[in-house]
Coordinates of C-alpha atoms in Angstrom, one line a residue:
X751 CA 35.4 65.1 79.4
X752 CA 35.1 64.1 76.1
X753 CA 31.4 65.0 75.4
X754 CA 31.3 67.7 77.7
X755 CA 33.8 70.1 78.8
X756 CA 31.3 72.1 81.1
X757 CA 31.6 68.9 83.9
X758 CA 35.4 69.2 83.2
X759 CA 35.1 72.9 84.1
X760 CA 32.9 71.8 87.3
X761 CA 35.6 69.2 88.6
X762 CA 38.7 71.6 87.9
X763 CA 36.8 74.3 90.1
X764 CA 35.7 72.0 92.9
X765 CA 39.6 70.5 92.7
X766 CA 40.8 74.2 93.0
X767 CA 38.5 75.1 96.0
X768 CA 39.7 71.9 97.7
X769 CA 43.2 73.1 97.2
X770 CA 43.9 69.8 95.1
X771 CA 46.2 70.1 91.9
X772 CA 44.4 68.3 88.9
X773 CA 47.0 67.1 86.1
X774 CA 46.0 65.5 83.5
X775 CA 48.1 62.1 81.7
X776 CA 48.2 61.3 78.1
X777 CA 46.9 58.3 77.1
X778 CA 48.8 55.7 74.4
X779 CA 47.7 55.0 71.4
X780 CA 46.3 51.8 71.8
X781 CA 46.2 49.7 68.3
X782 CA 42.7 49.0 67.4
X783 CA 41.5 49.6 70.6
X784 CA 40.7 53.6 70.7
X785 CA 38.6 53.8 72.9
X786 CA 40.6 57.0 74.6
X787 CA 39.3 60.1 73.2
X788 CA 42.2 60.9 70.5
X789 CA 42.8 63.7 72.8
X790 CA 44.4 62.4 74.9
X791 CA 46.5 60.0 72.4
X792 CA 47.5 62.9 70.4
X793 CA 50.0 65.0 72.0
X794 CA 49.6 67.6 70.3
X795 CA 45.8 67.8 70.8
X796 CA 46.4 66.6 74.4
X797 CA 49.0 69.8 74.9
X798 CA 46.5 72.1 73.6
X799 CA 43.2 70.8 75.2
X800 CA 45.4 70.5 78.6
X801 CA 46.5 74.4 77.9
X802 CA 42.9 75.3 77.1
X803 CA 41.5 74.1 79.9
X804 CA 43.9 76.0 82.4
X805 CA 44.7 72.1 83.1
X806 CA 48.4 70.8 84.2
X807 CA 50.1 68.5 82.3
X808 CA 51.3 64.9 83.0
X809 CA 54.0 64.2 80.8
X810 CA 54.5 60.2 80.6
X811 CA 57.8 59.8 79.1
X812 CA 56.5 56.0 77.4
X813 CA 53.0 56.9 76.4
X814 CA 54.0 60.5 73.9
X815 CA 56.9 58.8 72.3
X816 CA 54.5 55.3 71.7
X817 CA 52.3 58.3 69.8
X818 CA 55.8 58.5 67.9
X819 CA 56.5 61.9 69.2
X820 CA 59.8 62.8 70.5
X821 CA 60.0 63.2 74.0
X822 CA 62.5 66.0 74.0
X823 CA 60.6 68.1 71.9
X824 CA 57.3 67.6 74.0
X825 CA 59.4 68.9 76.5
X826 CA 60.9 71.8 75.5
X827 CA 58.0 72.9 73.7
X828 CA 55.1 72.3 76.7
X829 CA 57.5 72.3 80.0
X830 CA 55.8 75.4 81.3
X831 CA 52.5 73.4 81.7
X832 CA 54.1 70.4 83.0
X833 CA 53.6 69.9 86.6
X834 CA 54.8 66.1 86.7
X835 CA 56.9 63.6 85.1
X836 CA 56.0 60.0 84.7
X837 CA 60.1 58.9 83.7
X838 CA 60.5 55.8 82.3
X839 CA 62.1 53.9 79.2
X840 CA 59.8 52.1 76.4
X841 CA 61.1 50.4 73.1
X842 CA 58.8 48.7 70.9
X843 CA 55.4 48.7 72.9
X844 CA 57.1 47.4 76.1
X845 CA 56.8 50.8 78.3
X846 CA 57.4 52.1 81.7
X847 CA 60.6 49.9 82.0
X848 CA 64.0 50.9 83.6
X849 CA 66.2 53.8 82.6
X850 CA 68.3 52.9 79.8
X851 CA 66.9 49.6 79.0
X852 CA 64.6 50.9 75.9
X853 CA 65.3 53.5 73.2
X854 CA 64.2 56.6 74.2
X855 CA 66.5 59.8 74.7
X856 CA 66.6 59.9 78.1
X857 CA 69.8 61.5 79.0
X858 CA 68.8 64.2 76.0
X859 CA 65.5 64.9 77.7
X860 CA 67.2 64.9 81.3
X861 CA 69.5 67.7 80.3
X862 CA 66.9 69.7 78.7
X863 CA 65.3 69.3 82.3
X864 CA 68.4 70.4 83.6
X865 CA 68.9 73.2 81.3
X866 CA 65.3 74.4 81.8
X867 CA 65.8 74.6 85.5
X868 CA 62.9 72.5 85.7
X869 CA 61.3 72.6 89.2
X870 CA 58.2 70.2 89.0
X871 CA 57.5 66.5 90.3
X872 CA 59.7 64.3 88.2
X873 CA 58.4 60.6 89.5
X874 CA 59.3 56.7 88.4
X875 CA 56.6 54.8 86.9
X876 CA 58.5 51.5 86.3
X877 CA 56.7 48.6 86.3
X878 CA 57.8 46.4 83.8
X879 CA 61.0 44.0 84.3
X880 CA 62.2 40.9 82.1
X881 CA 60.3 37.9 83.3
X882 CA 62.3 35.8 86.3
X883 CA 63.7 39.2 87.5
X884 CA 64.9 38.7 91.2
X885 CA 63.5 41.9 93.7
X886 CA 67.2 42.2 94.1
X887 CA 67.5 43.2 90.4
X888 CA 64.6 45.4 90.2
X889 CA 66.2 47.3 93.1
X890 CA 69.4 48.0 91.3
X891 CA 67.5 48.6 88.0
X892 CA 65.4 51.4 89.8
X893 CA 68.7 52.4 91.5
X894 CA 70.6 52.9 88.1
X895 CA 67.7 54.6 86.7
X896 CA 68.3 57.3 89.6
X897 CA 71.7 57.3 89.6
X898 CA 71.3 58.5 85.6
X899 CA 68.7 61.1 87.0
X900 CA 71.2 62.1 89.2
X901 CA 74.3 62.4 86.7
X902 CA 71.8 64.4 84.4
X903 CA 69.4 66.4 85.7
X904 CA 70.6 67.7 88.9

């Protein structure tokens, strides 16, 4: 979509006449290796181009704030366009781990989606544990993280 927004245009229509919802994820920033159209590492630019293009958002929680954005601003400023939620913690570039096992303002951003009465998709996209952790403690780490969706958000 990069060097031509016409095709973009041409799968968005044939998505639309299928009756399938097209969102569109943020990339991260990946150091040295950009070869994402800065687009979609920007969130700025990726907010813009997504509202543009009559194109719902994906917001992943990890990859805007590892463009050093904050999350809760993203939020409040693009939640209109946002049609789903890829939750997760990051700190450092370790991303898409557990609720409150990173540094990002998690419970801040849940309440916003409280406050905003926000009625999208809102899924987990967890995937990274400390090494040797047990399925038992990966189940109670995604069960905490819901429980703190839970206490916040609804």
């Amino acid at each position: 979509f990069q060097t031509n927004g016409r095709n973009l245009r041409k799968f968005s229509d044939l998505a639309k006449k299928q009756g399938i919802i097209l969102s569109i994820e943020s990339n991260p920033l990946l150091k040295g290796l950009q070869h994402y159209p800065k687009v979609t590492y920007d969130p700025e630019l990726f907010a813009k181009y997504c509202i543009t293009n009559n194109l719902p958002i994906t917001f992943d929680t990890s990859h805007i704030s590892h463009c050093n954005y904050d999350i809760v601003t993203f939020f409040r400023k693009y939640n209109k366009y946002i049609k789903l939620i890829h939750l997760s913690d990051s700190i450092g570039s370790a991303q898409h781990l557990p609720l409150g096992k990173g540094n990002l303002p998690l419970k801040d951003l849940l309440k916003e989606i409280k406050r905003s009465s926000f009625n999208q998709y809102l899924a987990f996209e967890i995937c990274h544990f400390p090494k040797n952790t047990t399925l038992k403690e990966k189940r109670e780490e995604i069960r905490e993280s819901l429980n703190t969706v839970k206490k916040y958000a609804l």
